[in-house]
Amino acid sequence: MTPPWLPVAGRATRSVSCLIACNGHGLAQAPCLGTLLTDRVDGDKVHDDLVIVWRERPRFGPSLAFNASVIRAM
């Protein structure tokens, strides 16, 4: 959950975009924002609703438990 109860979409890496924290409204928000995220990945114009929750850079540092080396080892 996020403090303002808003979902967060953004770029996790250069080749990975993500949409997280749809909180209690996920049934309504996730399909809508997922479609908008798909349009952005396909190169279409970014919709205003996606701009509101978009973060170009991750706000948190990389996870020590789930980094590329650990995931490959698993």
Tab-separated table of C-alpha atoms in Angstrom:
chain	number	residue	atom	x	y	z
A	1	MET	CA	0.000	0.000	0.000
A	2	THR	CA	1.157	3.492	-0.714
A	3	PRO	CA	0.647	6.425	1.671
A	4	PRO	CA	-1.712	8.361	-0.661
A	5	TRP	CA	-3.536	5.124	-1.655
A	6	LEU	CA	-2.592	5.689	-5.302
A	7	PRO	CA	-1.038	3.020	-7.496
A	8	VAL	CA	2.479	3.491	-8.816
A	9	ALA	CA	3.540	2.790	-12.375
A	10	GLY	CA	7.011	3.237	-13.700
A	11	ARG	CA	10.143	1.810	-15.076
A	12	ALA	CA	11.944	-0.758	-12.942
A	13	THR	CA	14.763	-1.174	-15.459
A	14	ARG	CA	15.337	-0.108	-19.038
A	15	SER	CA	13.353	-3.091	-20.315
A	16	VAL	CA	10.866	-3.631	-17.454
A	17	SER	CA	7.848	-1.434	-16.725
A	18	CYS	CA	5.687	-2.129	-13.702
A	19	LEU	CA	2.369	-1.294	-12.080
A	20	ILE	CA	2.011	-1.882	-8.338
A	21	ALA	CA	-0.056	-1.000	-5.275
A	22	CYS	CA	-3.568	-0.812	-6.662
A	23	ASN	CA	-4.550	-1.298	-2.995
A	24	GLY	CA	-8.231	-2.030	-2.297
A	25	HIS	CA	-9.400	-0.736	-5.665
A	26	GLY	CA	-7.331	-3.145	-7.743
A	27	LEU	CA	-10.264	-4.787	-9.479
A	28	ALA	CA	-11.170	-1.477	-11.102
A	29	GLN	CA	-7.749	0.168	-11.368
A	30	ALA	CA	-5.434	-2.644	-12.430
A	31	PRO	CA	-7.103	-3.533	-15.766
A	32	CYS	CA	-7.494	0.133	-16.720
A	33	LEU	CA	-3.935	1.131	-15.809
A	34	GLY	CA	-2.599	-2.117	-17.267
A	35	THR	CA	-4.152	-1.210	-20.610
A	36	LEU	CA	-2.672	2.300	-20.427
A	37	LEU	CA	0.738	0.842	-19.537
A	38	THR	CA	0.507	-1.529	-22.496
A	39	ASP	CA	-0.236	1.406	-24.779
A	40	ARG	CA	2.833	3.234	-23.420
A	41	VAL	CA	5.064	0.197	-23.968
A	42	ASP	CA	3.724	-0.111	-27.539
A	43	GLY	CA	4.801	3.479	-28.197
A	44	ASP	CA	1.393	5.161	-28.207
A	45	LYS	CA	0.746	8.568	-26.659
A	46	VAL	CA	0.858	8.471	-22.846
A	47	HIS	CA	-2.615	8.923	-21.384
A	48	ASP	CA	-3.154	11.589	-18.696
A	49	ASP	CA	-4.390	8.967	-16.204
A	50	LEU	CA	-1.078	7.127	-16.464
A	51	VAL	CA	0.977	10.329	-16.137
A	52	ILE	CA	-0.533	10.892	-12.670
A	53	VAL	CA	0.919	7.661	-11.255
A	54	TRP	CA	4.063	7.361	-13.444
A	55	ARG	CA	7.560	7.471	-11.938
A	56	GLU	CA	10.366	7.580	-14.480
A	57	ARG	CA	12.953	6.408	-11.944
A	58	PRO	CA	12.389	3.956	-9.095
A	59	ARG	CA	12.048	5.679	-5.731
A	60	PHE	CA	13.580	2.819	-3.775
A	61	GLY	CA	16.995	1.249	-3.943
A	62	PRO	CA	17.542	-2.221	-5.349
A	63	SER	CA	16.504	-5.139	-3.181
A	64	LEU	CA	19.311	-7.132	-1.612
A	65	ALA	CA	17.141	-10.264	-1.465
A	66	PHE	CA	15.780	-10.155	-5.021
A	67	ASN	CA	18.512	-8.933	-7.317
A	68	ALA	CA	19.417	-10.439	-10.699
A	69	SER	CA	22.113	-12.747	-9.267
A	70	VAL	CA	19.800	-14.223	-6.609
A	71	ILE	CA	16.947	-14.726	-9.069
A	72	ARG	CA	19.255	-16.495	-11.562
A	73	ALA	CA	20.551	-18.737	-8.788
A	74	MET	CA	17.024	-19.720	-7.778
